C-alpha cells in the first residue's frame, strides 16, 4: 500500500523502471542530436542580439565587424570540437574534462574543473530560461512583469520532465529543436537567394543606431574599441558552451557509445556554426539593429530580436515565417536548459564516486536518472534567476567563464595524457599518432587560455567575478567533502590483511518462557562498524542469525560477497535483489516473509549506526537506520537494534 507521498510521486514522475531497462534509456543519435544541440542552437536566439547590442555602443563603426566576430566564435568552436573528439576517444566513461583533469593532473585540478562545470550548467539553465521568459513577456505584454516567475516555472517544468527519464526528455525536445533548425535553415537559404537576386530587403529597424548619449560615445578610443570587441566576442561564446554536454554524457548514448557521441559532437558543432555565421551575415546584410537603453542598471533592448528582424526583412513584416520563427525560438529557449538537466546529473554522479560531493548524488532514481542531481540543478538555477531578476545581460556577463575554465584545464590534461602515451609507445605509427594528438591538445590549450583570459578580463567587473568566486567556493566545499570521506574511509575500512579477531560464541537461546528470537544483520558494506555489528549479534542468544544485504549497487555487493567468503565470516550472507535500486521495499518484503515463516519468534534487526560530531556530517550519510526503523515499525514482533559507532573515535564503539 503506497503512502500519500509515494502515490503523488507515482502520478507525477511515473512508475519506477527496473535496472534491466537501463539499456532502453540510452539515446539514439536521432534523439541525442536535438537533445544536446538544444543548448548551442538556442544560443542563436540571444547570442546574435548580445553581439549586435554590444557593438551598437560604438555607433556604426564596429557593427560592420559583427560577421568577423561570428567567425572568431566559430574558430573557437572548431578548436573545442576537434579537441573534444580526442577526449571522447580516450575517456568514453563520461565526466568530460573533469575526468581528464582528475586522471591526468590530480584531484585538485579535477575538483576545479568539476566546480567550473557545475557553475556553467547552472548558468546555462538560468540564461536559457530567463531569455525564454523575456521572449514570452515581449510577446504577451500582460506577462512582462512576471519574467522571473516564468523563468522559474520553466525550470520546474524541465526538472519534472527529466525526472521522468532520459528518453522521455529527449522526445520532449526533439521536435521543437528540429523545427527551429529547419526554420532558420529555410530563412537563411531564402535570404541567400534574395541576396543573389539583389532583392534582399532591409530590417524594419535598419539604421536605428544609438546617438551619442543613448548608450555610449559614438567614437571610442582604441582600447575602448578592443574592449567592446572582446565583450561582443564573449557574448557569442554561448554557442560553444553546449559542447560540454556531449563529452560529459557519453554513457547515455546507445552503443557504440563513443562513436555515436563523436558523430553527434561533429554534427552539432558543424550545424550550429553554419547557422550562427549565416544569421550574423544576414543580420549585417539586412541592417539589423538593436538600440540599447538603460533599465535597472543593465543594457536592454525593446527592438524585435535579431531572428525576427531577419525574417521580416526576407518575408515581410508580420509574415507567418517571422511569427513562426519567434514562436519556435521561444519554445526552444524553454527547453534549451534540457542539455544541462541531462549533463549535470551525470557530472554530479561522477563527482560523487571519488567523494567530491555527497555520495547520494551517485544513486539512480526510480526512472533510472540521477534524480538528486536534477533536483540540485533546479534549486541552484532557481536561486540564480531570483538573485539576478532574470536579467539576461547580467547573466551573459557571468556566463561561459566556467566552461572555458574547464575546457582549458582539460586540454592541458590531455596534453599530459598524450605525452605519457607518446613516451611509452614503441611502434613508430603509434608515436606519430600520439605526437599529432599532443600538438592538437597543446594548441587547443593555449588558444582556450587566451579565450578564457579575454572573457574574464572583458566581463570581470560586469559579473564574471561572481562566477569565478562561485567556482572557488565550490572547489573549497568539494575539497572539504573529499577530505572528510577520505578520513572516514581510512578509519572504517578493513585492510586486506586485517584480522577480524575472535568471533563470539553466543549462549543457547533461553527456554524460560521468553519469546525465542532470530537475528538479522543488515549490511551495505563490509567495514569495521559492520564487523562490530556482526559480533554484537553473534554474542546474543538467537535461534538463528544471518546477514542480509540488498543489491542496490552491483559492484558494492559483489565486493561485499567476495570479502565475506575470503574472511570466512561464520554466519550466512543473504543477498536480496532490488530491481528498482530501492533498499526498503525488498527488505520489507523479506522481513514480512521471514515473520510468516517463523510466526512465534521475535526478529531483531541489527543495523550499524554512525554517530557524527557535527550537523553537516549527517548530510554525507544515507541514514539507513532511520529509514529502516520507520519502514519496519509496523511489525509488532520486529525490533531494531542499532549498533553505534562513533566516527570521531573509531577505535572504540559508542
XYZ file of C-alpha atoms in Angstrom:
654
model
C 0.000 0.000 0.000
C 1.559 3.292 -1.123
C 1.663 6.232 1.248
C 0.401 9.709 0.235
C 3.848 10.950 -0.808
C 4.621 7.787 -2.778
C 1.243 7.995 -4.531
C 1.810 11.597 -5.619
C 5.339 10.707 -6.736
C 3.999 7.802 -8.793
C 1.451 10.072 -10.514
C 3.898 12.904 -11.254
C 7.063 11.000 -12.158
C 5.630 7.655 -13.235
C 6.200 4.056 -12.280
C 9.794 3.154 -11.427
C 11.925 1.431 -14.057
C 13.811 -1.750 -13.239
C 17.578 -1.730 -13.696
C 17.389 -4.091 -16.672
C 15.657 -1.292 -18.590
C 18.731 0.918 -18.374
C 19.821 -0.066 -21.885
C 16.469 1.115 -23.249
C 17.084 4.537 -21.686
C 20.134 5.049 -23.925
C 19.724 7.755 -26.542
C 19.961 7.008 -30.270
C 21.552 9.705 -32.444
C 18.184 10.961 -33.700
C 17.296 11.913 -30.129
C 20.821 12.753 -28.960
C 21.460 15.408 -31.626
C 18.486 17.647 -30.735
C 18.830 16.892 -27.029
C 22.455 18.024 -26.865
C 22.264 20.626 -29.645
C 19.413 22.409 -27.864
C 21.858 24.442 -25.772
C 24.074 25.558 -28.653
C 21.252 26.055 -31.171
C 19.133 28.019 -28.705
C 22.017 30.455 -28.293
C 21.117 31.648 -31.805
C 18.067 33.249 -30.195
C 20.133 35.559 -27.974
C 23.874 35.462 -28.807
C 23.480 37.489 -32.066
C 21.345 40.006 -30.167
C 24.003 40.456 -27.480
C 26.788 40.809 -30.079
C 24.913 43.469 -32.051
C 23.733 45.202 -28.886
C 27.301 45.362 -27.564
C 28.776 46.589 -30.850
C 25.987 49.144 -31.093
C 27.582 51.017 -28.214
C 30.330 52.196 -30.570
C 27.979 53.593 -33.190
C 28.071 52.417 -36.808
C 31.793 51.670 -36.876
C 32.041 48.325 -35.098
C 28.675 46.932 -36.223
C 30.234 46.121 -39.581
C 32.593 43.754 -37.781
C 29.809 41.532 -36.430
C 30.331 38.789 -39.068
C 34.028 38.724 -38.186
C 33.174 38.348 -34.510
C 30.976 35.404 -35.526
C 33.866 33.845 -37.459
C 36.098 34.208 -34.390
C 33.467 32.390 -32.306
C 33.231 29.644 -34.951
C 37.027 29.271 -34.906
C 36.838 28.682 -31.152
C 34.070 26.136 -31.713
C 36.220 24.288 -34.272
C 39.067 24.116 -31.753
C 36.784 22.876 -28.960
C 35.098 20.246 -31.150
C 38.390 18.925 -32.533
C 39.949 18.739 -29.084
C 36.952 17.016 -27.539
C 36.837 14.323 -30.187
C 40.054 13.140 -28.533
C 38.507 13.463 -25.070
C 35.607 11.166 -26.038
C 38.018 8.662 -27.622
C 40.308 8.473 -24.604
C 37.726 8.897 -21.814
C 34.444 7.342 -23.011
C 33.099 6.849 -19.488
C 31.662 10.377 -19.288
C 32.602 13.187 -16.958
C 34.294 15.143 -19.737
C 37.144 17.463 -18.758
C 36.557 16.758 -15.074
C 37.624 13.140 -15.525
C 40.536 14.225 -17.736
C 41.754 16.716 -15.146
C 41.361 14.333 -12.199
C 43.075 11.471 -14.007
C 45.976 13.386 -15.530
C 46.512 16.460 -13.344
C 45.401 15.211 -9.943
C 42.454 15.651 -7.565
C 42.870 19.412 -7.054
C 42.633 20.113 -10.783
C 39.768 17.635 -11.033
C 37.781 19.427 -8.350
C 38.462 22.791 -10.019
C 37.243 21.501 -13.373
C 34.211 19.919 -11.743
C 33.324 23.112 -9.855
C 33.625 25.180 -13.041
C 31.402 22.743 -14.937
C 28.721 22.748 -12.238
C 28.700 26.556 -12.272
C 28.376 26.622 -16.043
C 25.497 24.147 -16.062
C 23.607 26.251 -13.509
C 24.144 29.415 -15.564
C 23.110 27.575 -18.732
C 19.709 26.914 -17.192
C 19.436 30.449 -15.801
C 20.336 32.119 -19.117
C 18.068 29.969 -21.281
C 15.029 30.173 -19.030
C 15.457 33.908 -18.406
C 15.650 34.622 -22.136
C 12.594 32.434 -22.665
C 10.776 34.470 -20.046
C 11.819 37.663 -21.844
C 10.508 36.332 -25.179
C 7.193 35.312 -23.623
C 6.897 38.651 -21.832
C 7.661 40.501 -25.067
C 5.026 38.544 -26.969
C 2.386 38.990 -24.244
C 2.716 42.354 -22.551
C 0.475 41.260 -19.683
C 3.138 38.714 -18.680
C 6.096 41.109 -18.948
C 6.190 41.901 -15.185
C 6.366 38.178 -14.417
C 9.518 37.343 -16.362
C 11.296 35.970 -13.295
C 8.340 33.807 -12.314
C 8.047 32.475 -15.858
C 11.733 31.523 -15.849
C 11.384 29.678 -12.545
C 8.270 27.885 -13.808
C 10.216 26.699 -16.866
C 12.998 25.410 -14.590
C 10.441 23.437 -12.570
C 8.832 22.008 -15.719
C 12.186 20.870 -17.121
C 13.090 19.252 -13.811
C 9.822 17.324 -13.837
C 10.279 16.178 -17.446
C 13.824 14.961 -16.759
C 12.781 13.171 -13.576
C 10.566 11.006 -15.769
C 13.586 9.605 -17.648
C 16.184 10.386 -20.315
C 14.258 9.126 -23.331
C 11.123 10.980 -22.258
C 13.026 14.277 -22.020
C 14.754 13.587 -25.354
C 11.419 13.042 -27.091
C 10.126 16.223 -25.478
C 12.878 18.370 -27.038
C 13.383 16.670 -30.400
C 10.510 18.096 -32.434
C 10.881 21.766 -31.364
C 14.668 21.727 -31.878
C 14.403 20.127 -35.307
C 11.645 22.598 -36.172
C 13.742 25.579 -35.051
C 16.752 24.381 -37.037
C 14.543 23.874 -40.099
C 13.043 27.378 -39.859
C 16.460 29.031 -39.580
C 17.823 26.934 -42.472
C 14.896 27.859 -44.735
C 15.240 31.527 -43.780
C 18.969 31.535 -44.499
C 18.573 29.762 -47.843
C 15.774 32.074 -48.937
C 17.743 35.082 -47.796
C 20.756 33.866 -49.758
C 18.633 33.524 -52.888
C 17.238 37.039 -52.367
C 20.762 38.395 -51.900
C 21.959 36.809 -55.148
C 18.975 38.246 -56.982
C 19.597 41.656 -55.451
C 16.122 41.754 -53.917
C 17.053 41.253 -50.270
C 15.005 43.587 -48.085
C 16.155 45.585 -45.083
C 15.191 45.176 -41.474
C 12.318 47.431 -40.345
C 14.718 48.825 -37.739
C 17.710 49.241 -40.036
C 19.685 52.389 -39.262
C 18.396 52.838 -35.711
C 21.905 53.206 -34.320
C 22.004 54.960 -30.939
C 23.132 58.538 -30.907
C 25.890 59.576 -28.521
C 24.393 59.588 -25.044
C 21.901 56.778 -25.677
C 24.322 54.057 -24.832
C 27.945 55.224 -25.123
C 30.101 57.742 -27.021
C 29.967 57.493 -30.806
C 33.726 57.459 -31.078
C 35.768 55.123 -28.901
C 39.461 55.080 -28.137
C 41.474 52.146 -29.434
C 41.421 50.499 -26.006
C 37.697 51.105 -25.701
C 37.090 49.574 -29.128
C 39.111 46.496 -28.258
C 37.176 46.112 -25.005
C 33.848 46.367 -26.856
C 35.001 43.752 -29.376
C 36.129 41.485 -26.566
C 32.747 41.764 -24.859
C 30.944 41.150 -28.141
C 33.121 38.089 -28.723
C 32.372 36.731 -25.247
C 28.644 37.362 -25.816
C 28.794 34.970 -28.783
C 30.564 32.171 -26.939
C 27.379 30.589 -25.509
C 27.039 28.820 -28.876
C 30.237 26.950 -27.957
C 29.489 26.100 -24.343
C 26.935 23.393 -25.165
C 29.737 21.172 -26.474
C 30.486 20.172 -22.888
C 27.194 18.297 -22.543
C 28.080 15.733 -25.216
C 31.513 14.828 -23.832
C 30.112 14.726 -20.309
C 27.233 12.354 -21.096
C 28.763 9.686 -23.337
C 27.252 6.904 -21.145
C 23.688 7.901 -22.126
C 24.311 7.130 -25.830
C 23.372 3.841 -27.410
C 26.322 1.521 -28.192
C 28.816 2.065 -29.657
C 28.703 4.952 -27.237
C 31.986 6.700 -28.050
C 31.421 6.529 -31.809
C 27.861 7.841 -31.568
C 28.958 10.626 -29.222
C 31.727 11.702 -31.631
C 29.287 11.746 -34.554
C 26.797 13.767 -32.520
C 29.539 16.202 -31.491
C 30.630 16.839 -35.088
C 27.073 17.221 -36.394
C 26.015 19.531 -33.564
C 29.121 21.691 -33.891
C 29.013 21.971 -37.678
C 25.279 22.644 -37.716
C 25.419 25.340 -35.049
C 28.477 27.028 -36.586
C 26.861 27.153 -40.032
C 23.610 28.593 -38.729
C 25.393 31.109 -36.496
C 27.555 32.525 -39.275
C 24.543 32.626 -41.601
C 22.477 34.541 -39.065
C 25.242 37.087 -38.418
C 25.925 37.612 -42.153
C 22.240 38.092 -42.920
C 21.885 40.387 -39.903
C 24.648 42.577 -41.312
C 23.231 42.440 -44.850
C 19.714 43.407 -43.736
C 20.902 46.171 -41.426
C 19.618 44.595 -38.222
C 19.975 46.996 -35.328
C 19.156 46.959 -31.637
C 19.040 50.280 -29.820
C 20.206 49.838 -26.255
C 18.833 51.736 -23.327
C 19.465 51.694 -19.614
C 16.965 49.860 -17.403
C 17.728 48.964 -13.835
C 21.430 49.455 -14.432
C 21.560 46.972 -17.327
C 21.515 47.411 -21.080
C 18.318 46.115 -22.616
C 16.597 46.428 -25.974
C 12.976 46.893 -26.849
C 13.631 46.062 -30.522
C 12.443 42.936 -32.299
C 15.027 40.135 -31.746
C 17.600 39.544 -34.476
C 15.916 36.396 -35.821
C 12.608 38.230 -36.043
C 14.152 41.205 -37.877
C 15.860 38.909 -40.395
C 12.629 37.009 -41.034
C 10.691 40.263 -41.534
C 13.352 41.577 -43.916
C 13.106 38.427 -46.033
C 9.422 37.523 -45.817
C 7.912 40.904 -44.963
C 6.602 42.480 -41.745
C 4.040 40.308 -39.999
C 4.751 37.327 -42.264
C 3.860 33.871 -40.971
C 7.520 32.798 -41.164
C 8.543 35.736 -38.968
C 5.905 34.908 -36.382
C 6.741 31.195 -36.538
C 10.441 31.989 -36.106
C 9.868 33.945 -32.914
C 7.360 31.413 -31.579
C 9.702 28.486 -32.223
C 12.649 30.414 -30.764
C 10.616 30.947 -27.607
C 9.774 27.244 -27.410
C 13.382 26.178 -27.969
C 14.566 28.607 -25.307
C 12.114 27.000 -22.921
C 13.804 23.636 -23.436
C 17.383 24.768 -24.106
C 18.274 24.146 -20.497
C 17.480 20.480 -21.090
C 21.126 19.832 -22.011
C 22.128 20.944 -18.529
C 19.468 18.731 -16.949
C 20.933 15.851 -18.965
C 24.575 16.684 -18.272
C 24.837 17.933 -14.704
C 23.306 14.842 -13.021
C 25.852 12.654 -14.838
C 28.600 15.040 -13.732
C 27.498 15.055 -10.080
C 27.394 11.251 -10.163
C 30.992 11.277 -11.455
C 31.924 13.762 -8.708
C 30.264 11.599 -6.051
C 32.159 8.391 -6.879
C 35.557 9.696 -5.699
C 33.839 11.503 -2.817
C 33.965 15.125 -4.015
C 30.242 15.599 -3.302
C 27.886 13.587 -1.064
C 27.547 10.003 -2.295
C 23.773 10.322 -2.559
C 24.304 12.003 -5.965
C 25.661 8.733 -7.396
C 22.369 6.866 -6.889
C 19.870 6.486 -9.730
C 16.248 7.268 -9.018
C 13.062 5.421 -9.872
C 13.278 6.311 -13.573
C 16.969 5.400 -13.973
C 18.132 9.016 -13.882
C 20.238 10.730 -11.232
C 17.272 12.387 -9.532
C 19.246 14.201 -6.831
C 21.419 15.913 -9.422
C 18.322 17.087 -11.299
C 16.787 18.499 -8.127
C 20.069 20.206 -7.167
C 20.324 21.884 -10.579
C 16.719 23.088 -10.426
C 17.261 24.563 -6.959
C 20.537 26.344 -7.819
C 19.209 27.682 -11.130
C 16.100 28.982 -9.370
C 18.246 30.816 -6.831
C 20.361 32.416 -9.602
C 17.275 33.515 -11.544
C 15.789 35.072 -8.405
C 19.063 36.750 -7.412
C 19.583 38.334 -10.853
C 15.934 39.098 -11.517
C 16.235 37.094 -14.767
C 18.437 39.900 -16.176
C 19.778 38.299 -19.345
C 22.545 40.862 -19.909
C 23.931 40.341 -16.412
C 23.695 36.572 -16.806
C 25.541 36.672 -20.132
C 28.434 38.509 -18.470
C 28.550 35.782 -15.810
C 28.296 33.028 -18.403
C 30.962 30.953 -20.247
C 33.783 31.759 -17.782
C 33.147 28.478 -16.016
C 33.031 26.241 -19.057
C 36.160 27.752 -20.626
C 37.981 27.235 -17.349
C 37.074 23.569 -17.658
C 37.953 23.394 -21.357
C 41.383 24.904 -20.675
C 42.220 22.620 -17.747
C 41.007 19.605 -19.714
C 43.260 20.294 -22.697
C 46.353 20.742 -20.535
C 45.396 17.389 -19.039
C 45.030 15.844 -22.498
C 48.486 17.138 -23.444
C 49.949 15.431 -20.396
C 47.955 12.275 -21.182
C 49.266 12.075 -24.742
C 52.790 12.945 -23.636
C 52.767 9.902 -21.379
C 51.420 7.699 -24.164
C 53.961 9.113 -26.611
C 56.838 8.202 -24.293
C 55.514 4.669 -23.740
C 54.711 3.977 -27.405
C 57.031 1.528 -29.108
C 55.791 1.451 -32.677
C 56.594 4.354 -34.977
C 52.990 4.763 -36.131
C 51.773 4.989 -32.550
C 54.390 7.607 -31.711
C 53.417 9.642 -34.759
C 49.719 9.370 -33.888
C 50.215 10.422 -30.289
C 52.577 13.159 -31.412
C 49.862 14.669 -33.623
C 47.349 14.483 -30.823
C 49.809 16.176 -28.470
C 50.052 19.082 -30.903
C 46.258 19.340 -31.116
C 45.976 19.352 -27.322
C 48.636 21.974 -26.633
C 47.406 24.265 -29.419
C 43.863 23.951 -28.063
C 45.080 24.577 -24.505
C 46.938 27.765 -25.486
C 44.074 29.093 -27.620
C 41.493 28.366 -24.926
C 43.693 30.053 -22.312
C 43.697 33.198 -24.453
C 39.911 32.978 -24.816
C 39.456 32.468 -21.061
C 41.642 35.466 -20.210
C 39.807 37.579 -22.785
C 36.377 36.661 -21.426
C 37.387 37.041 -17.772
C 39.065 40.414 -18.365
C 36.313 41.878 -20.535
C 33.491 40.839 -18.207
C 35.150 40.727 -14.802
C 33.524 43.821 -13.300
C 30.243 43.143 -15.123
C 29.599 39.789 -13.453
C 32.402 37.348 -14.255
C 33.818 37.910 -10.766
C 30.686 36.317 -9.338
C 31.223 33.177 -11.417
C 34.904 32.946 -10.522
C 34.047 33.402 -6.840
C 31.389 30.679 -7.078
C 33.900 28.316 -8.699
C 36.424 28.993 -5.931
C 33.779 28.488 -3.242
C 32.582 25.236 -4.796
C 36.172 23.999 -5.113
C 36.637 24.667 -1.404
C 33.452 22.791 -0.490
C 34.470 19.829 -2.679
C 37.874 19.769 -1.014
C 36.292 19.673 2.455
C 33.889 16.885 1.413
C 36.699 14.905 -0.203
C 38.910 15.128 2.875
C 36.009 14.105 5.090
C 35.287 10.961 3.062
C 38.998 10.129 2.867
C 39.341 10.451 6.645
C 36.242 8.371 7.381
C 37.190 5.731 4.821
C 40.682 5.328 6.230
C 39.260 4.867 9.731
C 36.470 2.464 8.846
C 37.953 0.415 6.018
C 39.166 -3.118 6.597
C 42.609 -3.639 5.202
C 43.197 -6.770 3.187
C 45.241 -8.423 5.924
C 43.284 -7.064 8.886
C 42.327 -9.697 11.440
C 38.652 -9.572 12.391
C 39.530 -11.010 15.772
C 37.788 -13.847 17.548
C 34.167 -14.464 16.750
C 31.971 -14.663 19.873
C 30.040 -17.787 20.717
C 26.536 -16.983 21.907
C 24.833 -18.727 24.794
C 21.928 -21.027 23.861
C 18.577 -19.377 23.266
C 16.642 -19.061 26.560
C 13.935 -21.555 27.347
C 12.440 -19.637 30.266
C 9.193 -18.746 28.578
C 10.502 -15.716 26.754
C 9.885 -15.499 23.048
C 12.746 -17.010 21.104
C 14.450 -14.555 18.739
C 16.018 -14.720 15.344
C 18.631 -12.202 14.300
C 19.239 -10.328 11.037
C 22.258 -8.083 10.490
C 21.588 -5.518 7.761
C 24.727 -4.567 5.828
C 25.509 -2.201 2.968
C 29.277 -2.730 3.044
C 31.850 -4.713 4.988
C 33.843 -2.391 7.231
C 34.742 -2.050 10.916
C 31.248 -0.966 12.062
C 29.772 -3.903 10.117
C 32.125 -6.379 11.821
C 31.235 -4.843 15.187
C 27.504 -5.249 14.465
C 28.034 -8.884 13.427
C 29.942 -9.625 16.630
C 27.287 -7.993 18.778
C 24.579 -10.049 17.061
C 26.607 -13.240 17.486
C 27.097 -12.566 21.185
C 23.326 -12.501 21.750
C 21.320 -15.733 22.011
C 19.299 -16.355 18.834
C 17.695 -19.419 17.302
C 19.256 -18.357 14.001
C 21.370 -15.490 12.749
C 22.075 -14.270 9.220
C 23.400 -11.198 7.482
C 21.302 -9.547 4.778
C 22.462 -7.198 2.004
C 20.205 -5.591 -0.596
C 21.656 -5.416 -4.109
C 21.111 -1.751 -4.979
C 24.602 -1.437 -6.459
C 26.133 -4.451 -8.206
C 29.786 -3.554 -7.694
C 29.375 -2.809 -3.969
C 27.505 -6.039 -3.239
C 29.903 -8.120 -5.329
C 32.799 -6.706 -3.323
C 30.963 -7.411 -0.057
C 30.230 -11.018 -1.093
C 33.816 -11.745 -2.106
C 35.190 -10.248 1.107
C 32.651 -12.269 3.105
C 33.931 -15.519 1.656
C 37.594 -14.531 1.889
C 37.333 -13.616 5.573
C 35.290 -16.768 6.379
C 32.690 -14.940 8.447
C 30.813 -17.701 10.331
C 27.220 -16.653 9.619
C 25.400 -16.936 6.275
C 25.038 -13.916 3.982
C 21.759 -13.487 2.141
C 21.757 -11.114 -0.849
C 18.342 -9.732 -1.855
C 17.929 -8.449 -5.395
C 16.411 -4.987 -5.820
C 15.492 -4.422 -9.480
C 14.339 -0.867 -8.680
C 17.508 0.068 -6.713
C 15.472 0.581 -3.529
C 16.708 -0.628 -0.144
C 13.467 -0.500 1.830
C 10.886 -2.329 -0.309
C 12.914 -5.557 -0.817
C 13.934 -5.551 2.856
C 10.301 -5.040 3.873
C 9.207 -7.980 1.707
C 11.951 -10.186 3.114
C 11.138 -9.352 6.754
C 7.430 -9.944 6.129
C 8.183 -13.334 4.601
C 10.575 -14.116 7.449
C 7.968 -13.355 10.134
C 5.421 -15.511 8.349
C 7.874 -18.402 8.226
C 8.535 -18.087 11.971
C 5.279 -16.630 13.353
C 6.087 -17.425 17.022
C 9.577 -15.938 17.003
C 10.589 -12.338 17.503
C 13.005 -10.833 14.989
C 15.869 -8.494 15.891
C 17.385 -6.443 13.064
C 20.895 -5.185 13.832
C 21.985 -2.086 11.907
C 25.347 -0.269 12.180
C 24.734 3.338 13.251
C 27.197 6.137 12.525
C 27.456 8.806 15.211
C 28.702 12.141 13.850
C 30.139 15.093 15.699
C 28.713 17.934 13.596
C 25.332 18.527 11.958
C 26.831 18.916 8.470
C 28.400 15.452 8.647
C 24.937 13.886 8.601
C 24.489 15.148 5.019
C 27.279 12.808 3.939
C 25.448 9.651 5.019
C 22.302 7.837 3.893
C 20.614 7.452 7.318
C 19.812 3.783 6.732
C 18.884 3.243 10.396
C 16.216 5.945 10.427
C 14.700 4.866 7.123
C 14.611 1.164 8.049
C 13.190 1.879 11.519
C 10.364 3.904 10.018
C 9.611 1.196 7.459
C 9.700 -1.827 9.822
C 7.996 -0.134 12.753
C 4.654 -1.586 11.630
C 5.684 -5.150 12.610
C 4.895 -5.934 16.256
C 7.392 -8.782 16.589
C 10.249 -6.983 14.826
C 12.617 -4.765 16.785
C 15.507 -2.651 15.572
C 18.803 -2.843 17.435
C 21.180 -0.023 16.420
C 24.871 -0.775 16.854
C 26.526 2.650 17.316
C 29.966 3.529 16.024
C 31.462 6.921 16.820
C 33.052 8.227 13.630
C 35.216 10.632 15.580
C 36.568 7.868 17.810
C 36.733 4.794 15.563
C 38.913 2.769 17.908
C 36.078 2.465 20.403
C 32.424 1.955 19.537
C 29.898 4.066 21.368
